[in-house]
Amino acid sequence: MAQVTLERVGQSSLPELGRHRGGSWRIVKEIALLAGLFGVYNLGRFLSAEHAGSAFRHADELIRWEAWLGLPSESTIQHHALKVDGLAQLANVFYAGVHFPLTAVVLLWLLIRRPAEYGKARWALASLTGLALIGHMFFPLAPPRMMPGWVDTGVLLGQSVYGPSTHSGVANQFAAMPSLHVGWAFMVAVFLIRATRSRWRWLWIAHPLLTFTVVVVTANHYWLDGLVAIALAVPLLLIFDSSSPARTRNGARSRTERAVAAPMSNQSPISSSRP
């Protein structure tokens, strides 16, 4: 009896070790995949960075569209915000330091703690980024901070992540439509609301709202940039929804089948052959 017990313990430790190593290797592969996607995205941004003329024409057109739609003036909102001491500085810090780091942390948390949700989140985010890349290449857009009537708060306060000219910095400055700051923030909020069960999880809605406010106050995006990003994100979130009714029913049925089958598989041949 003792010998059988030792053999079972030794055999069971091998799968546990394999799962641990497999989980660590999966994390490394996923980080490499996301880094590769980010590199391809940045390459595409640079390919579309030489369209300054069309970028400013598109900005003039978009400003007219917003006026026709009756959207409030971003420049008026920014001017009111600049009157509040310290608000522009905080908005600059949020714009530069929250967007990508928070998205990366949330994806890593989902990968480790909610792997079923992570797969859907990864492809939803990658799809949105791909669609945004197409928009940046075919509709280059000068951000508000480059247009008359706005203030570049980053340059004004010495916190710019782009620099004073269109050729400075490490990013394409004409990639304003759609706003990935708003689109990613909206997706991150939905990911966390889906993956958690706390009654406080709905507070994550504040993240895209705050991000939308920040990109307007810092004059990095127009209203339509963010609205288009959300419009693109919603169908992707529905497509890559791991909690859809069909999947939930199938998952519940498979768990029930495993629960029924488990006691039967644990029966020894001797006990199952008794009359």
PDB file of C-alpha atoms in Angstrom:
ATOM      1  CA  MET A   1       0.000   0.000   0.000  1.00  0.00           C
ATOM      2  CA  ALA A   2       2.866   2.412   0.874  1.00  0.00           C
ATOM      3  CA  GLN A   3       4.637   1.633  -2.378  1.00  0.00           C
ATOM      4  CA  VAL A   4       1.541   2.438  -4.434  1.00  0.00           C
ATOM      5  CA  THR A   5       1.120   5.747  -2.617  1.00  0.00           C
ATOM      6  CA  LEU A   6       4.719   6.798  -3.295  1.00  0.00           C
ATOM      7  CA  GLU A   7       4.416   5.949  -6.969  1.00  0.00           C
ATOM      8  CA  ARG A   8       1.243   8.010  -7.299  1.00  0.00           C
ATOM      9  CA  VAL A   9       2.834  11.017  -5.588  1.00  0.00           C
ATOM     10  CA  GLY A  10       5.924  10.840  -7.808  1.00  0.00           C
ATOM     11  CA  GLN A  11       3.877  10.546 -10.963  1.00  0.00           C
ATOM     12  CA  SER A  12       1.578  13.441 -10.024  1.00  0.00           C
ATOM     13  CA  SER A  13       4.494  15.822  -9.395  1.00  0.00           C
ATOM     14  CA  LEU A  14       5.708  15.534 -12.987  1.00  0.00           C
ATOM     15  CA  PRO A  15       2.571  17.030 -14.582  1.00  0.00           C
ATOM     16  CA  GLU A  16       2.644  19.839 -11.986  1.00  0.00           C
ATOM     17  CA  LEU A  17       6.250  20.656 -12.926  1.00  0.00           C
ATOM     18  CA  GLY A  18       5.353  20.536 -16.616  1.00  0.00           C
ATOM     19  CA  ARG A  19       2.411  22.878 -16.125  1.00  0.00           C
ATOM     20  CA  HIS A  20       4.619  25.344 -14.212  1.00  0.00           C
ATOM     21  CA  ARG A  21       7.250  25.385 -16.936  1.00  0.00           C
ATOM     22  CA  GLY A  22       4.593  25.553 -19.645  1.00  0.00           C
ATOM     23  CA  GLY A  23       2.918  28.504 -17.937  1.00  0.00           C
ATOM     24  CA  SER A  24       6.194  30.424 -17.657  1.00  0.00           C
ATOM     25  CA  TRP A  25       7.032  29.728 -21.297  1.00  0.00           C
ATOM     26  CA  ARG A  26       3.581  30.878 -22.374  1.00  0.00           C
ATOM     27  CA  ILE A  27       4.060  34.190 -20.569  1.00  0.00           C
ATOM     28  CA  VAL A  28       7.381  34.715 -22.368  1.00  0.00           C
ATOM     29  CA  LYS A  29       5.807  33.889 -25.750  1.00  0.00           C
ATOM     30  CA  GLU A  30       2.860  36.194 -25.187  1.00  0.00           C
ATOM     31  CA  ILE A  31       5.098  39.092 -24.148  1.00  0.00           C
ATOM     32  CA  ALA A  32       7.204  38.528 -27.275  1.00  0.00           C
ATOM     33  CA  LEU A  33       4.053  38.438 -29.427  1.00  0.00           C
ATOM     34  CA  LEU A  34       2.733  41.690 -27.983  1.00  0.00           C
ATOM     35  CA  ALA A  35       6.140  43.336 -28.411  1.00  0.00           C
ATOM     36  CA  GLY A  36       6.177  42.199 -32.046  1.00  0.00           C
ATOM     37  CA  LEU A  37       2.697  43.588 -32.658  1.00  0.00           C
ATOM     38  CA  PHE A  38       3.710  46.890 -31.090  1.00  0.00           C
ATOM     39  CA  GLY A  39       6.815  46.998 -33.314  1.00  0.00           C
ATOM     40  CA  VAL A  40       4.786  46.393 -36.472  1.00  0.00           C
ATOM     41  CA  TYR A  41       2.328  49.073 -35.386  1.00  0.00           C
ATOM     42  CA  ASN A  42       5.090  51.620 -34.866  1.00  0.00           C
ATOM     43  CA  LEU A  43       6.567  50.733 -38.269  1.00  0.00           C
ATOM     44  CA  GLY A  44       3.223  51.460 -39.883  1.00  0.00           C
ATOM     45  CA  ARG A  45       2.980  54.767 -38.038  1.00  0.00           C
ATOM     46  CA  PHE A  46       6.338  55.815 -39.482  1.00  0.00           C
ATOM     47  CA  LEU A  47       5.249  54.811 -42.990  1.00  0.00           C
ATOM     48  CA  SER A  48       2.362  57.257 -42.739  1.00  0.00           C
ATOM     49  CA  ALA A  49       4.340  60.080 -41.146  1.00  0.00           C
ATOM     50  CA  GLU A  50       5.217  61.928 -44.358  1.00  0.00           C
ATOM     51  CA  HIS A  51       1.730  63.195 -45.202  1.00  0.00           C
ATOM     52  CA  ALA A  52       1.806  66.570 -43.483  1.00  0.00           C
ATOM     53  CA  GLY A  53      -0.207  68.362 -46.162  1.00  0.00           C
ATOM     54  CA  SER A  54      -3.127  65.955 -46.140  1.00  0.00           C
ATOM     55  CA  ALA A  55      -2.956  65.707 -42.335  1.00  0.00           C
ATOM     56  CA  PHE A  56      -3.672  69.418 -41.936  1.00  0.00           C
ATOM     57  CA  ARG A  57      -6.367  69.364 -44.631  1.00  0.00           C
ATOM     58  CA  HIS A  58      -8.068  66.486 -42.838  1.00  0.00           C
ATOM     59  CA  ALA A  59      -7.872  68.436 -39.572  1.00  0.00           C
ATOM     60  CA  ASP A  60      -9.652  71.408 -41.135  1.00  0.00           C
ATOM     61  CA  GLU A  61     -12.335  69.078 -42.502  1.00  0.00           C
ATOM     62  CA  LEU A  62     -12.796  67.304 -39.173  1.00  0.00           C
ATOM     63  CA  ILE A  63     -13.160  70.586 -37.294  1.00  0.00           C
ATOM     64  CA  ARG A  64     -15.935  71.549 -39.710  1.00  0.00           C
ATOM     65  CA  TRP A  65     -17.610  68.156 -39.257  1.00  0.00           C
ATOM     66  CA  GLU A  66     -17.601  68.565 -35.472  1.00  0.00           C
ATOM     67  CA  ALA A  67     -19.127  72.031 -35.773  1.00  0.00           C
ATOM     68  CA  TRP A  68     -21.817  70.645 -38.090  1.00  0.00           C
ATOM     69  CA  LEU A  69     -22.538  67.845 -35.582  1.00  0.00           C
ATOM     70  CA  GLY A  70     -22.832  70.384 -32.785  1.00  0.00           C
ATOM     71  CA  LEU A  71     -20.014  68.934 -30.674  1.00  0.00           C
ATOM     72  CA  PRO A  72     -18.610  71.283 -28.010  1.00  0.00           C
ATOM     73  CA  SER A  73     -15.406  73.120 -28.841  1.00  0.00           C
ATOM     74  CA  GLU A  74     -12.300  71.323 -27.585  1.00  0.00           C
ATOM     75  CA  SER A  75     -10.347  74.571 -27.566  1.00  0.00           C
ATOM     76  CA  THR A  76     -12.902  76.216 -25.254  1.00  0.00           C
ATOM     77  CA  ILE A  77     -12.729  73.256 -22.858  1.00  0.00           C
ATOM     78  CA  GLN A  78      -8.930  73.385 -22.913  1.00  0.00           C
ATOM     79  CA  HIS A  79      -8.856  77.113 -22.191  1.00  0.00           C
ATOM     80  CA  HIS A  80     -11.095  76.592 -19.144  1.00  0.00           C
ATOM     81  CA  ALA A  81      -8.907  73.700 -17.968  1.00  0.00           C
ATOM     82  CA  LEU A  82      -5.738  75.793 -18.253  1.00  0.00           C
ATOM     83  CA  LYS A  83      -7.176  78.194 -15.685  1.00  0.00           C
ATOM     84  CA  VAL A  84      -7.112  75.433 -13.027  1.00  0.00           C
ATOM     85  CA  ASP A  85      -3.695  75.301 -11.350  1.00  0.00           C
ATOM     86  CA  GLY A  86      -1.886  72.004 -11.879  1.00  0.00           C
ATOM     87  CA  LEU A  87      -4.615  70.417 -13.999  1.00  0.00           C
ATOM     88  CA  ALA A  88      -2.673  70.582 -17.265  1.00  0.00           C
ATOM     89  CA  GLN A  89       0.418  69.101 -15.590  1.00  0.00           C
ATOM     90  CA  LEU A  90      -1.593  66.170 -14.260  1.00  0.00           C
ATOM     91  CA  ALA A  91      -3.197  65.656 -17.674  1.00  0.00           C
ATOM     92  CA  ASN A  92       0.235  65.562 -19.333  1.00  0.00           C
ATOM     93  CA  VAL A  93       1.508  62.991 -16.831  1.00  0.00           C
ATOM     94  CA  PHE A  94      -1.574  60.836 -17.301  1.00  0.00           C
ATOM     95  CA  TYR A  95      -1.304  61.047 -21.102  1.00  0.00           C
ATOM     96  CA  ALA A  96       2.351  60.008 -21.117  1.00  0.00           C
ATOM     97  CA  GLY A  97       2.449  57.531 -18.249  1.00  0.00           C
ATOM     98  CA  VAL A  98      -0.838  55.631 -18.066  1.00  0.00           C
ATOM     99  CA  HIS A  99      -1.842  54.650 -21.616  1.00  0.00           C
ATOM    100  CA  PHE A 100       0.625  51.891 -22.512  1.00  0.00           C
ATOM    101  CA  PRO A 101       1.856  50.816 -19.021  1.00  0.00           C
ATOM    102  CA  LEU A 102      -1.650  50.224 -17.653  1.00  0.00           C
ATOM    103  CA  THR A 103      -2.707  48.329 -20.774  1.00  0.00           C
ATOM    104  CA  ALA A 104       0.377  46.098 -20.498  1.00  0.00           C
ATOM    105  CA  VAL A 105      -0.211  45.446 -16.787  1.00  0.00           C
ATOM    106  CA  VAL A 106      -3.860  44.518 -17.375  1.00  0.00           C
ATOM    107  CA  LEU A 107      -2.932  42.108 -20.178  1.00  0.00           C
ATOM    108  CA  LEU A 108      -0.252  40.499 -18.012  1.00  0.00           C
ATOM    109  CA  TRP A 109      -2.715  40.135 -15.131  1.00  0.00           C
ATOM    110  CA  LEU A 110      -5.285  38.539 -17.429  1.00  0.00           C
ATOM    111  CA  LEU A 111      -2.637  36.168 -18.803  1.00  0.00           C
ATOM    112  CA  ILE A 112      -1.682  34.975 -15.319  1.00  0.00           C
ATOM    113  CA  ARG A 113      -4.989  35.116 -13.459  1.00  0.00           C
ATOM    114  CA  ARG A 114      -7.666  34.914 -16.188  1.00  0.00           C
ATOM    115  CA  PRO A 115      -6.120  33.051 -19.139  1.00  0.00           C
ATOM    116  CA  ALA A 116      -9.506  32.321 -20.712  1.00  0.00           C
ATOM    117  CA  GLU A 117     -10.282  36.035 -20.812  1.00  0.00           C
ATOM    118  CA  TYR A 118      -6.765  36.934 -21.900  1.00  0.00           C
ATOM    119  CA  GLY A 119      -6.995  35.213 -25.286  1.00  0.00           C
ATOM    120  CA  LYS A 120     -10.077  37.195 -26.249  1.00  0.00           C
ATOM    121  CA  ALA A 121      -8.646  40.442 -24.891  1.00  0.00           C
ATOM    122  CA  ARG A 122      -5.414  40.005 -26.814  1.00  0.00           C
ATOM    123  CA  TRP A 123      -7.094  39.534 -30.176  1.00  0.00           C
ATOM    124  CA  ALA A 124      -9.648  42.277 -29.581  1.00  0.00           C
ATOM    125  CA  LEU A 125      -6.871  44.726 -28.742  1.00  0.00           C
ATOM    126  CA  ALA A 126      -4.708  43.586 -31.653  1.00  0.00           C
ATOM    127  CA  SER A 127      -7.648  43.918 -34.059  1.00  0.00           C
ATOM    128  CA  LEU A 128      -8.413  47.440 -32.884  1.00  0.00           C
ATOM    129  CA  THR A 129      -4.758  48.388 -33.246  1.00  0.00           C
ATOM    130  CA  GLY A 130      -4.705  46.977 -36.778  1.00  0.00           C
ATOM    131  CA  LEU A 131      -7.790  48.934 -37.770  1.00  0.00           C
ATOM    132  CA  ALA A 132      -6.285  52.065 -36.233  1.00  0.00           C
ATOM    133  CA  LEU A 133      -3.112  51.533 -38.252  1.00  0.00           C
ATOM    134  CA  ILE A 134      -5.180  51.466 -41.437  1.00  0.00           C
ATOM    135  CA  GLY A 135      -6.873  54.688 -40.369  1.00  0.00           C
ATOM    136  CA  HIS A 136      -3.544  56.351 -39.607  1.00  0.00           C
ATOM    137  CA  MET A 137      -2.159  55.408 -43.013  1.00  0.00           C
ATOM    138  CA  PHE A 138      -5.169  56.391 -45.106  1.00  0.00           C
ATOM    139  CA  PHE A 139      -6.443  59.318 -43.021  1.00  0.00           C
ATOM    140  CA  PRO A 140      -3.411  61.099 -41.511  1.00  0.00           C
ATOM    141  CA  LEU A 141      -4.664  63.758 -39.146  1.00  0.00           C
ATOM    142  CA  ALA A 142      -2.894  66.659 -37.446  1.00  0.00           C
ATOM    143  CA  PRO A 143      -3.866  66.746 -33.744  1.00  0.00           C
ATOM    144  CA  PRO A 144      -5.464  69.865 -32.231  1.00  0.00           C
ATOM    145  CA  ARG A 145      -2.195  70.988 -30.582  1.00  0.00           C
ATOM    146  CA  MET A 146      -0.838  71.692 -34.095  1.00  0.00           C
ATOM    147  CA  MET A 147      -3.829  73.790 -35.085  1.00  0.00           C
ATOM    148  CA  PRO A 148      -4.523  77.487 -34.362  1.00  0.00           C
ATOM    149  CA  GLY A 149      -6.740  78.030 -31.331  1.00  0.00           C
ATOM    150  CA  TRP A 150      -5.195  75.276 -29.193  1.00  0.00           C
ATOM    151  CA  VAL A 151      -2.235  75.145 -26.809  1.00  0.00           C
ATOM    152  CA  ASP A 152       0.306  72.303 -26.843  1.00  0.00           C
ATOM    153  CA  THR A 153       0.338  71.719 -23.090  1.00  0.00           C
ATOM    154  CA  GLY A 154       3.263  69.299 -23.325  1.00  0.00           C
ATOM    155  CA  VAL A 155       5.546  71.857 -24.973  1.00  0.00           C
ATOM    156  CA  LEU A 156       4.198  74.683 -22.815  1.00  0.00           C
ATOM    157  CA  LEU A 157       4.990  72.873 -19.554  1.00  0.00           C
ATOM    158  CA  GLY A 158       8.075  70.970 -20.699  1.00  0.00           C
ATOM    159  CA  GLN A 159       6.361  67.554 -20.539  1.00  0.00           C
ATOM    160  CA  SER A 160       5.982  66.821 -24.243  1.00  0.00           C
ATOM    161  CA  VAL A 161       6.423  63.210 -25.390  1.00  0.00           C
ATOM    162  CA  TYR A 162       6.559  64.343 -29.025  1.00  0.00           C
ATOM    163  CA  GLY A 163       8.668  67.489 -29.178  1.00  0.00           C
ATOM    164  CA  PRO A 164       8.119  70.940 -30.628  1.00  0.00           C
ATOM    165  CA  SER A 165       8.096  69.932 -34.313  1.00  0.00           C
ATOM    166  CA  THR A 166       6.363  67.312 -36.455  1.00  0.00           C
ATOM    167  CA  HIS A 167       9.684  65.546 -37.063  1.00  0.00           C
ATOM    168  CA  SER A 168      10.764  65.315 -33.430  1.00  0.00           C
ATOM    169  CA  GLY A 169      10.014  62.510 -31.010  1.00  0.00           C
ATOM    170  CA  VAL A 170       9.734  58.789 -31.671  1.00  0.00           C
ATOM    171  CA  ALA A 171       6.121  58.566 -32.821  1.00  0.00           C
ATOM    172  CA  ASN A 172       4.131  59.600 -35.861  1.00  0.00           C
ATOM    173  CA  GLN A 173       2.405  62.790 -34.786  1.00  0.00           C
ATOM    174  CA  PHE A 174      -0.240  62.582 -37.522  1.00  0.00           C
ATOM    175  CA  ALA A 175      -1.757  59.350 -36.142  1.00  0.00           C
ATOM    176  CA  ALA A 176      -4.681  61.039 -34.413  1.00  0.00           C
ATOM    177  CA  MET A 177      -7.611  59.206 -36.057  1.00  0.00           C
ATOM    178  CA  PRO A 178      -8.747  57.056 -34.363  1.00  0.00           C
ATOM    179  CA  SER A 179      -7.468  57.660 -30.846  1.00  0.00           C
ATOM    180  CA  LEU A 180      -5.879  54.506 -29.478  1.00  0.00           C
ATOM    181  CA  HIS A 181      -5.608  56.209 -26.107  1.00  0.00           C
ATOM    182  CA  VAL A 182      -9.399  56.231 -25.909  1.00  0.00           C
ATOM    183  CA  GLY A 183      -9.893  52.911 -27.702  1.00  0.00           C
ATOM    184  CA  TRP A 184      -7.445  50.973 -25.525  1.00  0.00           C
ATOM    185  CA  ALA A 185      -8.811  52.590 -22.350  1.00  0.00           C
ATOM    186  CA  PHE A 186     -12.348  51.601 -23.314  1.00  0.00           C
ATOM    187  CA  MET A 187     -11.271  48.007 -23.998  1.00  0.00           C
ATOM    188  CA  VAL A 188      -9.266  47.772 -20.765  1.00  0.00           C
ATOM    189  CA  ALA A 189     -12.349  48.819 -18.778  1.00  0.00           C
ATOM    190  CA  VAL A 190     -14.490  46.177 -20.506  1.00  0.00           C
ATOM    191  CA  PHE A 191     -11.810  43.485 -20.014  1.00  0.00           C
ATOM    192  CA  LEU A 192     -11.644  44.112 -16.270  1.00  0.00           C
ATOM    193  CA  ILE A 193     -15.405  44.364 -15.838  1.00  0.00           C
ATOM    194  CA  ARG A 194     -15.775  40.994 -17.589  1.00  0.00           C
ATOM    195  CA  ALA A 195     -12.928  39.285 -15.740  1.00  0.00           C
ATOM    196  CA  THR A 196     -13.783  40.341 -12.171  1.00  0.00           C
ATOM    197  CA  ARG A 197     -16.832  39.936  -9.971  1.00  0.00           C
ATOM    198  CA  SER A 198     -16.392  42.703  -7.418  1.00  0.00           C
ATOM    199  CA  ARG A 199     -19.205  45.208  -7.147  1.00  0.00           C
ATOM    200  CA  TRP A 200     -16.502  47.905  -7.511  1.00  0.00           C
ATOM    201  CA  ARG A 201     -15.463  46.686 -10.957  1.00  0.00           C
ATOM    202  CA  TRP A 202     -17.843  49.138 -12.640  1.00  0.00           C
ATOM    203  CA  LEU A 203     -15.608  51.969 -11.465  1.00  0.00           C
ATOM    204  CA  TRP A 204     -13.296  51.000 -14.332  1.00  0.00           C
ATOM    205  CA  ILE A 205     -15.694  52.940 -16.570  1.00  0.00           C
ATOM    206  CA  ALA A 206     -13.946  56.026 -15.190  1.00  0.00           C
ATOM    207  CA  HIS A 207     -10.748  55.027 -17.006  1.00  0.00           C
ATOM    208  CA  PRO A 208     -11.942  55.717 -20.591  1.00  0.00           C
ATOM    209  CA  LEU A 209     -13.897  58.774 -19.414  1.00  0.00           C
ATOM    210  CA  LEU A 210     -10.800  60.197 -17.748  1.00  0.00           C
ATOM    211  CA  THR A 211      -8.648  59.293 -20.752  1.00  0.00           C
ATOM    212  CA  PHE A 212     -11.079  61.000 -23.134  1.00  0.00           C
ATOM    213  CA  THR A 213     -10.950  64.135 -20.978  1.00  0.00           C
ATOM    214  CA  VAL A 214      -7.150  64.073 -20.842  1.00  0.00           C
ATOM    215  CA  VAL A 215      -6.641  63.772 -24.617  1.00  0.00           C
ATOM    216  CA  VAL A 216      -8.948  66.764 -25.132  1.00  0.00           C
ATOM    217  CA  VAL A 217      -7.372  68.904 -22.405  1.00  0.00           C
ATOM    218  CA  THR A 218      -3.856  68.185 -23.726  1.00  0.00           C
ATOM    219  CA  ALA A 219      -5.041  68.895 -27.307  1.00  0.00           C
ATOM    220  CA  ASN A 220      -3.813  65.538 -28.564  1.00  0.00           C
ATOM    221  CA  HIS A 221      -7.164  64.389 -29.975  1.00  0.00           C
ATOM    222  CA  TYR A 222     -10.535  65.648 -31.154  1.00  0.00           C
ATOM    223  CA  TRP A 223     -13.918  64.349 -29.996  1.00  0.00           C
ATOM    224  CA  LEU A 224     -14.359  62.370 -33.203  1.00  0.00           C
ATOM    225  CA  ASP A 225     -11.024  60.592 -32.730  1.00  0.00           C
ATOM    226  CA  GLY A 226     -12.247  59.026 -29.524  1.00  0.00           C
ATOM    227  CA  LEU A 227     -15.793  58.389 -30.722  1.00  0.00           C
ATOM    228  CA  VAL A 228     -14.538  56.558 -33.811  1.00  0.00           C
ATOM    229  CA  ALA A 229     -12.204  54.461 -31.653  1.00  0.00           C
ATOM    230  CA  ILE A 230     -15.096  53.433 -29.403  1.00  0.00           C
ATOM    231  CA  ALA A 231     -17.279  52.692 -32.432  1.00  0.00           C
ATOM    232  CA  LEU A 232     -14.570  50.347 -33.733  1.00  0.00           C
ATOM    233  CA  ALA A 233     -14.002  48.760 -30.328  1.00  0.00           C
ATOM    234  CA  VAL A 234     -17.626  47.825 -29.560  1.00  0.00           C
ATOM    235  CA  PRO A 235     -18.120  45.235 -32.351  1.00  0.00           C
ATOM    236  CA  LEU A 236     -14.676  43.769 -31.667  1.00  0.00           C
ATOM    237  CA  LEU A 237     -15.539  43.337 -27.995  1.00  0.00           C
ATOM    238  CA  LEU A 238     -18.749  41.554 -29.012  1.00  0.00           C
ATOM    239  CA  ILE A 239     -16.925  39.302 -31.467  1.00  0.00           C
ATOM    240  CA  PHE A 240     -14.232  38.383 -28.945  1.00  0.00           C
ATOM    241  CA  ASP A 241     -16.616  37.894 -26.034  1.00  0.00           C
ATOM    242  CA  SER A 242     -15.712  34.783 -24.046  1.00  0.00           C
ATOM    243  CA  SER A 243     -18.846  35.117 -21.900  1.00  0.00           C
ATOM    244  CA  SER A 244     -21.382  34.779 -24.707  1.00  0.00           C
ATOM    245  CA  PRO A 245     -24.448  32.611 -23.915  1.00  0.00           C
ATOM    246  CA  ALA A 246     -23.429  29.783 -26.236  1.00  0.00           C
ATOM    247  CA  ARG A 247     -19.953  29.504 -24.721  1.00  0.00           C
ATOM    248  CA  THR A 248     -21.352  29.771 -21.198  1.00  0.00           C
ATOM    249  CA  ARG A 249     -23.802  26.935 -21.815  1.00  0.00           C
ATOM    250  CA  ASN A 250     -21.131  24.746 -23.391  1.00  0.00           C
ATOM    251  CA  GLY A 251     -18.721  25.502 -20.548  1.00  0.00           C
ATOM    252  CA  ALA A 252     -21.323  24.676 -17.901  1.00  0.00           C
ATOM    253  CA  ARG A 253     -22.237  21.439 -19.687  1.00  0.00           C
ATOM    254  CA  SER A 254     -18.612  20.346 -19.953  1.00  0.00           C
ATOM    255  CA  ARG A 255     -18.027  21.072 -16.248  1.00  0.00           C
ATOM    256  CA  THR A 256     -21.097  19.015 -15.344  1.00  0.00           C
ATOM    257  CA  GLU A 257     -19.929  16.119 -17.493  1.00  0.00           C
ATOM    258  CA  ARG A 258     -16.490  16.200 -15.875  1.00  0.00           C
ATOM    259  CA  ALA A 259     -18.046  16.285 -12.407  1.00  0.00           C
ATOM    260  CA  VAL A 260     -20.157  13.216 -13.197  1.00  0.00           C
ATOM    261  CA  ALA A 261     -17.307  11.340 -14.813  1.00  0.00           C
ATOM    262  CA  ALA A 262     -14.762  12.024 -12.052  1.00  0.00           C
ATOM    263  CA  PRO A 263     -16.211   9.649  -9.375  1.00  0.00           C
ATOM    264  CA  MET A 264     -16.565   6.878 -11.951  1.00  0.00           C
ATOM    265  CA  SER A 265     -12.957   7.209 -13.082  1.00  0.00           C
ATOM    266  CA  ASN A 266     -11.730   7.055  -9.463  1.00  0.00           C
ATOM    267  CA  GLN A 267     -13.367   3.658  -8.851  1.00  0.00           C
ATOM    268  CA  SER A 268     -10.918   0.760  -8.715  1.00  0.00           C
ATOM    269  CA  PRO A 269     -11.474  -2.310 -10.917  1.00  0.00           C
ATOM    270  CA  ILE A 270     -12.163  -4.435  -7.848  1.00  0.00           C
ATOM    271  CA  SER A 271     -14.864  -2.157  -6.432  1.00  0.00           C
ATOM    272  CA  SER A 272     -16.555  -1.675  -9.794  1.00  0.00           C
ATOM    273  CA  SER A 273     -16.801  -5.426 -10.351  1.00  0.00           C
ATOM    274  CA  ARG A 274     -18.638  -6.138  -7.129  1.00  0.00           C
ATOM    275  CA  PRO A 275     -22.264  -7.277  -7.525  1.00  0.00           C
TER     276      PRO A 275
END
